[in-house]
């Protein structure tokens, strides 16, 4: 996945389309080629360092076992290359600019995503041809955030019950939203309740 993210970042920075060559792919080696194979010879090959092999090559000794490294690169697209970068939903969701467009609890707009991606990566996705991709990515990101919030806060009600049982006299109240998800809570410890009662 890290290799794919790296090549995708190169792809949108150079505004050229590249893809994985599945005919070359294996468990520990990969090759990416230009999407215009006819007119362009751009190519990058990577290999995963096998931890079982001895250190025979001096140029790979500094690479940690299990990491990927470049074994061959034909950088620079040919002059007649007709390839054009196509923003995919998965690639968009990986961009730091896309992630930075989201604020917890606030719906994110297409305009905000376009602005953040442009400011961070200097990539223009304002064209209407990208609209459906942007909207799908936003919807999936917000659904993932909602699911993450449900998982993170699911144990709070049971924690509050345990807190009340272990601290007799302590008042706890937990409010859920219309979808039975945690919304807010109130906790008043017994010593504070006794102290306030003594002032009355």
PDB file of C-alpha atoms in Angstrom:
ATOM      1  CA  UNK A   1       0.000   0.000   0.000  1.00  0.00           C
ATOM      2  CA  UNK A   2       2.830   2.405   0.801  1.00  0.00           C
ATOM      3  CA  UNK A   3       4.357   1.804  -2.641  1.00  0.00           C
ATOM      4  CA  UNK A   4       1.030   2.470  -4.295  1.00  0.00           C
ATOM      5  CA  UNK A   5       0.545   5.708  -2.338  1.00  0.00           C
ATOM      6  CA  UNK A   6       4.021   6.876  -3.319  1.00  0.00           C
ATOM      7  CA  UNK A   7       3.451   6.242  -7.020  1.00  0.00           C
ATOM      8  CA  UNK A   8      -0.001   7.833  -6.877  1.00  0.00           C
ATOM      9  CA  UNK A   9       1.499  10.990  -5.378  1.00  0.00           C
ATOM     10  CA  UNK A  10       4.015  11.106  -8.207  1.00  0.00           C
ATOM     11  CA  UNK A  11       1.163  10.592 -10.646  1.00  0.00           C
ATOM     12  CA  UNK A  12      -0.896  13.598  -9.590  1.00  0.00           C
ATOM     13  CA  UNK A  13       2.165  15.821  -9.115  1.00  0.00           C
ATOM     14  CA  UNK A  14       3.357  15.067 -12.658  1.00  0.00           C
ATOM     15  CA  UNK A  15      -0.233  15.106 -14.005  1.00  0.00           C
ATOM     16  CA  UNK A  16       0.403  11.766 -15.724  1.00  0.00           C
ATOM     17  CA  UNK A  17      -1.486   8.511 -15.474  1.00  0.00           C
ATOM     18  CA  UNK A  18       0.376   5.411 -14.288  1.00  0.00           C
ATOM     19  CA  UNK A  19      -0.776   1.931 -13.337  1.00  0.00           C
ATOM     20  CA  UNK A  20       0.506  -1.343 -11.951  1.00  0.00           C
ATOM     21  CA  UNK A  21       1.748  -3.854 -14.520  1.00  0.00           C
ATOM     22  CA  UNK A  22       0.068  -7.059 -13.331  1.00  0.00           C
ATOM     23  CA  UNK A  23       2.047  -9.204 -15.760  1.00  0.00           C
ATOM     24  CA  UNK A  24       5.196  -8.356 -13.794  1.00  0.00           C
ATOM     25  CA  UNK A  25       3.689  -8.360 -10.324  1.00  0.00           C
ATOM     26  CA  UNK A  26       4.658 -10.950  -7.711  1.00  0.00           C
ATOM     27  CA  UNK A  27       4.774 -11.215  -3.945  1.00  0.00           C
ATOM     28  CA  UNK A  28       7.981  -9.237  -3.505  1.00  0.00           C
ATOM     29  CA  UNK A  29       8.279  -7.156  -6.679  1.00  0.00           C
ATOM     30  CA  UNK A  30       6.109  -4.653  -8.529  1.00  0.00           C
ATOM     31  CA  UNK A  31       6.309  -2.548 -11.671  1.00  0.00           C
ATOM     32  CA  UNK A  32       4.427   0.606 -12.571  1.00  0.00           C
ATOM     33  CA  UNK A  33       4.222   1.842 -16.142  1.00  0.00           C
ATOM     34  CA  UNK A  34       2.761   4.855 -17.917  1.00  0.00           C
ATOM     35  CA  UNK A  35      -0.861   4.457 -18.968  1.00  0.00           C
ATOM     36  CA  UNK A  36       0.243   5.396 -22.505  1.00  0.00           C
ATOM     37  CA  UNK A  37       2.420   2.341 -23.112  1.00  0.00           C
ATOM     38  CA  UNK A  38       2.509   2.980 -26.861  1.00  0.00           C
ATOM     39  CA  UNK A  39       4.135   6.430 -26.764  1.00  0.00           C
ATOM     40  CA  UNK A  40       5.883   6.484 -23.381  1.00  0.00           C
ATOM     41  CA  UNK A  41       8.586   4.347 -21.758  1.00  0.00           C
ATOM     42  CA  UNK A  42       8.166   5.647 -18.180  1.00  0.00           C
ATOM     43  CA  UNK A  43       8.657   2.792 -15.741  1.00  0.00           C
ATOM     44  CA  UNK A  44       9.424   2.163 -12.056  1.00  0.00           C
ATOM     45  CA  UNK A  45      10.260  -1.197 -10.500  1.00  0.00           C
ATOM     46  CA  UNK A  46      10.331  -1.950  -6.779  1.00  0.00           C
ATOM     47  CA  UNK A  47      11.332  -4.948  -4.715  1.00  0.00           C
ATOM     48  CA  UNK A  48      10.576  -5.913  -1.141  1.00  0.00           C
ATOM     49  CA  UNK A  49      13.629  -6.819   0.895  1.00  0.00           C
ATOM     50  CA  UNK A  50      13.375 -10.412   1.993  1.00  0.00           C
ATOM     51  CA  UNK A  51      14.400 -10.847   5.653  1.00  0.00           C
ATOM     52  CA  UNK A  52      15.417 -14.454   4.980  1.00  0.00           C
ATOM     53  CA  UNK A  53      18.170 -13.582   2.530  1.00  0.00           C
ATOM     54  CA  UNK A  54      21.717 -12.800   3.569  1.00  0.00           C
ATOM     55  CA  UNK A  55      23.204  -9.366   2.960  1.00  0.00           C
ATOM     56  CA  UNK A  56      24.923 -10.012  -0.339  1.00  0.00           C
ATOM     57  CA  UNK A  57      24.461  -6.608  -1.975  1.00  0.00           C
ATOM     58  CA  UNK A  58      26.184  -3.749  -0.192  1.00  0.00           C
ATOM     59  CA  UNK A  59      23.758  -1.205  -1.637  1.00  0.00           C
ATOM     60  CA  UNK A  60      20.787  -2.741   0.209  1.00  0.00           C
ATOM     61  CA  UNK A  61      22.360  -3.350   3.625  1.00  0.00           C
ATOM     62  CA  UNK A  62      20.980  -0.101   5.018  1.00  0.00           C
ATOM     63  CA  UNK A  63      17.412  -0.984   3.965  1.00  0.00           C
ATOM     64  CA  UNK A  64      15.357  -2.563   6.808  1.00  0.00           C
ATOM     65  CA  UNK A  65      14.023  -6.042   6.122  1.00  0.00           C
ATOM     66  CA  UNK A  66      10.466  -6.040   4.799  1.00  0.00           C
ATOM     67  CA  UNK A  67      10.769  -2.563   3.241  1.00  0.00           C
ATOM     68  CA  UNK A  68      10.359  -1.757  -0.436  1.00  0.00           C
ATOM     69  CA  UNK A  69      13.091  -0.131  -2.507  1.00  0.00           C
ATOM     70  CA  UNK A  70      13.481   1.023  -6.116  1.00  0.00           C
ATOM     71  CA  UNK A  71      15.473  -1.331  -8.341  1.00  0.00           C
ATOM     72  CA  UNK A  72      14.926   0.421 -11.662  1.00  0.00           C
ATOM     73  CA  UNK A  73      13.508   3.750 -12.789  1.00  0.00           C
ATOM     74  CA  UNK A  74      13.041   5.282 -16.210  1.00  0.00           C
ATOM     75  CA  UNK A  75      11.971   8.701 -15.022  1.00  0.00           C
ATOM     76  CA  UNK A  76      10.530  11.415 -17.197  1.00  0.00           C
ATOM     77  CA  UNK A  77       7.657  10.850 -19.598  1.00  0.00           C
ATOM     78  CA  UNK A  78       8.471  10.844 -23.302  1.00  0.00           C
ATOM     79  CA  UNK A  79       7.713  13.913 -25.394  1.00  0.00           C
ATOM     80  CA  UNK A  80       4.885  12.216 -27.270  1.00  0.00           C
ATOM     81  CA  UNK A  81       3.224  10.875 -24.108  1.00  0.00           C
ATOM     82  CA  UNK A  82      -0.556  11.319 -24.227  1.00  0.00           C
ATOM     83  CA  UNK A  83      -1.156  10.080 -20.693  1.00  0.00           C
ATOM     84  CA  UNK A  84      -3.292  12.233 -18.398  1.00  0.00           C
ATOM     85  CA  UNK A  85      -3.773  11.849 -14.670  1.00  0.00           C
ATOM     86  CA  UNK A  86      -7.254  10.673 -13.674  1.00  0.00           C
ATOM     87  CA  UNK A  87      -8.182  11.313 -10.044  1.00  0.00           C
ATOM     88  CA  UNK A  88      -9.659   8.165  -8.528  1.00  0.00           C
ATOM     89  CA  UNK A  89     -11.671   8.106  -5.333  1.00  0.00           C
ATOM     90  CA  UNK A  90      -9.156   5.921  -3.480  1.00  0.00           C
ATOM     91  CA  UNK A  91      -6.262   8.188  -4.458  1.00  0.00           C
ATOM     92  CA  UNK A  92      -8.164  11.309  -3.435  1.00  0.00           C
ATOM     93  CA  UNK A  93      -8.936   9.913   0.015  1.00  0.00           C
ATOM     94  CA  UNK A  94      -5.227   9.321   0.645  1.00  0.00           C
ATOM     95  CA  UNK A  95      -4.221  12.949   0.031  1.00  0.00           C
ATOM     96  CA  UNK A  96      -3.288  15.022   3.073  1.00  0.00           C
ATOM     97  CA  UNK A  97      -5.135  17.961   1.534  1.00  0.00           C
ATOM     98  CA  UNK A  98      -8.332  15.917   1.323  1.00  0.00           C
ATOM     99  CA  UNK A  99      -8.009  14.724   4.928  1.00  0.00           C
ATOM    100  CA  UNK A 100      -7.370  18.277   6.110  1.00  0.00           C
ATOM    101  CA  UNK A 101     -10.670  19.443   4.613  1.00  0.00           C
ATOM    102  CA  UNK A 102     -12.632  17.648   7.328  1.00  0.00           C
ATOM    103  CA  UNK A 103     -13.646  19.060  10.713  1.00  0.00           C
ATOM    104  CA  UNK A 104     -15.262  16.691  13.253  1.00  0.00           C
ATOM    105  CA  UNK A 105     -19.023  17.149  13.378  1.00  0.00           C
ATOM    106  CA  UNK A 106     -19.146  19.493  10.366  1.00  0.00           C
ATOM    107  CA  UNK A 107     -20.207  18.502   6.851  1.00  0.00           C
ATOM    108  CA  UNK A 108     -17.460  19.111   4.277  1.00  0.00           C
ATOM    109  CA  UNK A 109     -18.281  20.694   0.940  1.00  0.00           C
ATOM    110  CA  UNK A 110     -16.839  20.034  -2.501  1.00  0.00           C
ATOM    111  CA  UNK A 111     -15.550  23.618  -2.578  1.00  0.00           C
ATOM    112  CA  UNK A 112     -13.573  23.092   0.636  1.00  0.00           C
ATOM    113  CA  UNK A 113     -12.022  19.849  -0.646  1.00  0.00           C
ATOM    114  CA  UNK A 114     -11.006  21.494  -3.930  1.00  0.00           C
ATOM    115  CA  UNK A 115      -9.442  24.429  -2.043  1.00  0.00           C
ATOM    116  CA  UNK A 116      -7.506  22.247   0.433  1.00  0.00           C
ATOM    117  CA  UNK A 117      -6.164  19.897  -2.252  1.00  0.00           C
ATOM    118  CA  UNK A 118      -5.096  22.903  -4.341  1.00  0.00           C
ATOM    119  CA  UNK A 119      -3.353  24.633  -1.405  1.00  0.00           C
ATOM    120  CA  UNK A 120      -1.528  21.547  -0.140  1.00  0.00           C
ATOM    121  CA  UNK A 121      -0.680  19.711  -3.368  1.00  0.00           C
ATOM    122  CA  UNK A 122      -0.977  22.404  -6.069  1.00  0.00           C
ATOM    123  CA  UNK A 123      -3.382  20.130  -7.939  1.00  0.00           C
ATOM    124  CA  UNK A 124      -6.515  21.535  -9.582  1.00  0.00           C
ATOM    125  CA  UNK A 125      -9.569  19.270  -9.232  1.00  0.00           C
ATOM    126  CA  UNK A 126     -12.145  22.040  -9.676  1.00  0.00           C
ATOM    127  CA  UNK A 127     -13.297  20.665 -13.042  1.00  0.00           C
ATOM    128  CA  UNK A 128     -16.850  19.309 -13.116  1.00  0.00           C
ATOM    129  CA  UNK A 129     -15.429  16.004 -14.373  1.00  0.00           C
ATOM    130  CA  UNK A 130     -14.070  15.428 -10.844  1.00  0.00           C
ATOM    131  CA  UNK A 131     -17.331  16.298  -9.064  1.00  0.00           C
ATOM    132  CA  UNK A 132     -18.776  12.788  -8.773  1.00  0.00           C
ATOM    133  CA  UNK A 133     -15.441  11.445  -7.543  1.00  0.00           C
ATOM    134  CA  UNK A 134     -15.180  14.187  -4.911  1.00  0.00           C
ATOM    135  CA  UNK A 135     -18.744  13.670  -3.664  1.00  0.00           C
ATOM    136  CA  UNK A 136     -18.281   9.901  -3.388  1.00  0.00           C
ATOM    137  CA  UNK A 137     -15.016  10.379  -1.486  1.00  0.00           C
ATOM    138  CA  UNK A 138     -16.644  12.879   0.893  1.00  0.00           C
ATOM    139  CA  UNK A 139     -19.584  10.567   1.560  1.00  0.00           C
ATOM    140  CA  UNK A 140     -17.338   7.575   2.276  1.00  0.00           C
ATOM    141  CA  UNK A 141     -15.030   9.627   4.510  1.00  0.00           C
ATOM    142  CA  UNK A 142     -17.935  10.956   6.588  1.00  0.00           C
ATOM    143  CA  UNK A 143     -19.461   7.465   6.874  1.00  0.00           C
ATOM    144  CA  UNK A 144     -16.094   6.135   8.079  1.00  0.00           C
ATOM    145  CA  UNK A 145     -15.868   8.944  10.643  1.00  0.00           C
ATOM    146  CA  UNK A 146     -19.409   8.230  11.883  1.00  0.00           C
ATOM    147  CA  UNK A 147     -18.603   4.545  12.292  1.00  0.00           C
ATOM    148  CA  UNK A 148     -15.361   5.381  14.094  1.00  0.00           C
ATOM    149  CA  UNK A 149     -17.200   7.677  16.495  1.00  0.00           C
ATOM    150  CA  UNK A 150     -19.788   5.001  17.227  1.00  0.00           C
ATOM    151  CA  UNK A 151     -17.041   2.500  18.038  1.00  0.00           C
ATOM    152  CA  UNK A 152     -15.017   4.916  20.163  1.00  0.00           C
ATOM    153  CA  UNK A 153     -17.952   6.102  22.300  1.00  0.00           C
ATOM    154  CA  UNK A 154     -19.927   2.848  22.497  1.00  0.00           C
ATOM    155  CA  UNK A 155     -18.482   1.884  25.897  1.00  0.00           C
ATOM    156  CA  UNK A 156     -19.119   5.220  27.642  1.00  0.00           C
ATOM    157  CA  UNK A 157     -22.604   4.292  29.018  1.00  0.00           C
ATOM    158  CA  UNK A 158     -21.289   1.099  30.612  1.00  0.00           C
ATOM    159  CA  UNK A 159     -18.307   3.030  32.007  1.00  0.00           C
ATOM    160  CA  UNK A 160     -20.677   5.531  33.643  1.00  0.00           C
ATOM    161  CA  UNK A 161     -22.719   2.719  35.210  1.00  0.00           C
ATOM    162  CA  UNK A 162     -19.558   1.191  36.646  1.00  0.00           C
ATOM    163  CA  UNK A 163     -18.497   4.600  37.938  1.00  0.00           C
ATOM    164  CA  UNK A 164     -21.819   5.038  39.764  1.00  0.00           C
ATOM    165  CA  UNK A 165     -21.701   1.510  41.234  1.00  0.00           C
ATOM    166  CA  UNK A 166     -18.136   1.959  42.515  1.00  0.00           C
ATOM    167  CA  UNK A 167     -18.863   5.393  43.984  1.00  0.00           C
ATOM    168  CA  UNK A 168     -22.136   5.265  45.974  1.00  0.00           C
ATOM    169  CA  UNK A 169     -23.967   8.568  45.946  1.00  0.00           C
ATOM    170  CA  UNK A 170     -22.351   9.740  42.708  1.00  0.00           C
ATOM    171  CA  UNK A 171     -24.827  11.017  40.115  1.00  0.00           C
ATOM    172  CA  UNK A 172     -24.365  10.110  36.447  1.00  0.00           C
ATOM    173  CA  UNK A 173     -26.551  10.817  33.457  1.00  0.00           C
ATOM    174  CA  UNK A 174     -25.925   9.767  29.867  1.00  0.00           C
ATOM    175  CA  UNK A 175     -27.862  11.195  26.926  1.00  0.00           C
ATOM    176  CA  UNK A 176     -28.056   9.439  23.563  1.00  0.00           C
ATOM    177  CA  UNK A 177     -29.140  10.893  20.228  1.00  0.00           C
ATOM    178  CA  UNK A 178     -32.033   9.713  18.066  1.00  0.00           C
ATOM    179  CA  UNK A 179     -29.853   6.933  16.626  1.00  0.00           C
ATOM    180  CA  UNK A 180     -28.939   5.651  20.093  1.00  0.00           C
ATOM    181  CA  UNK A 181     -25.400   7.060  19.908  1.00  0.00           C
ATOM    182  CA  UNK A 182     -23.581   8.860  22.713  1.00  0.00           C
ATOM    183  CA  UNK A 183     -24.337  12.591  22.799  1.00  0.00           C
ATOM    184  CA  UNK A 184     -23.271  13.957  26.216  1.00  0.00           C
ATOM    185  CA  UNK A 185     -23.050  13.050  29.871  1.00  0.00           C
ATOM    186  CA  UNK A 186     -23.119  14.602  33.352  1.00  0.00           C
ATOM    187  CA  UNK A 187     -21.095  13.324  36.295  1.00  0.00           C
ATOM    188  CA  UNK A 188     -21.386  14.751  39.812  1.00  0.00           C
ATOM    189  CA  UNK A 189     -19.290  12.990  42.452  1.00  0.00           C
ATOM    190  CA  UNK A 190     -20.783  12.151  45.846  1.00  0.00           C
ATOM    191  CA  UNK A 191     -18.444  14.428  47.925  1.00  0.00           C
ATOM    192  CA  UNK A 192     -19.565  17.451  45.886  1.00  0.00           C
ATOM    193  CA  UNK A 193     -23.239  16.520  46.315  1.00  0.00           C
ATOM    194  CA  UNK A 194     -22.755  16.204  50.111  1.00  0.00           C
ATOM    195  CA  UNK A 195     -20.920  19.505  50.238  1.00  0.00           C
ATOM    196  CA  UNK A 196     -23.649  21.334  48.358  1.00  0.00           C
ATOM    197  CA  UNK A 197     -26.329  19.730  50.519  1.00  0.00           C
ATOM    198  CA  UNK A 198     -24.543  21.047  53.611  1.00  0.00           C
ATOM    199  CA  UNK A 199     -24.761  24.570  52.288  1.00  0.00           C
ATOM    200  CA  UNK A 200     -28.542  24.441  51.987  1.00  0.00           C
TER     201      UNK A 200
END
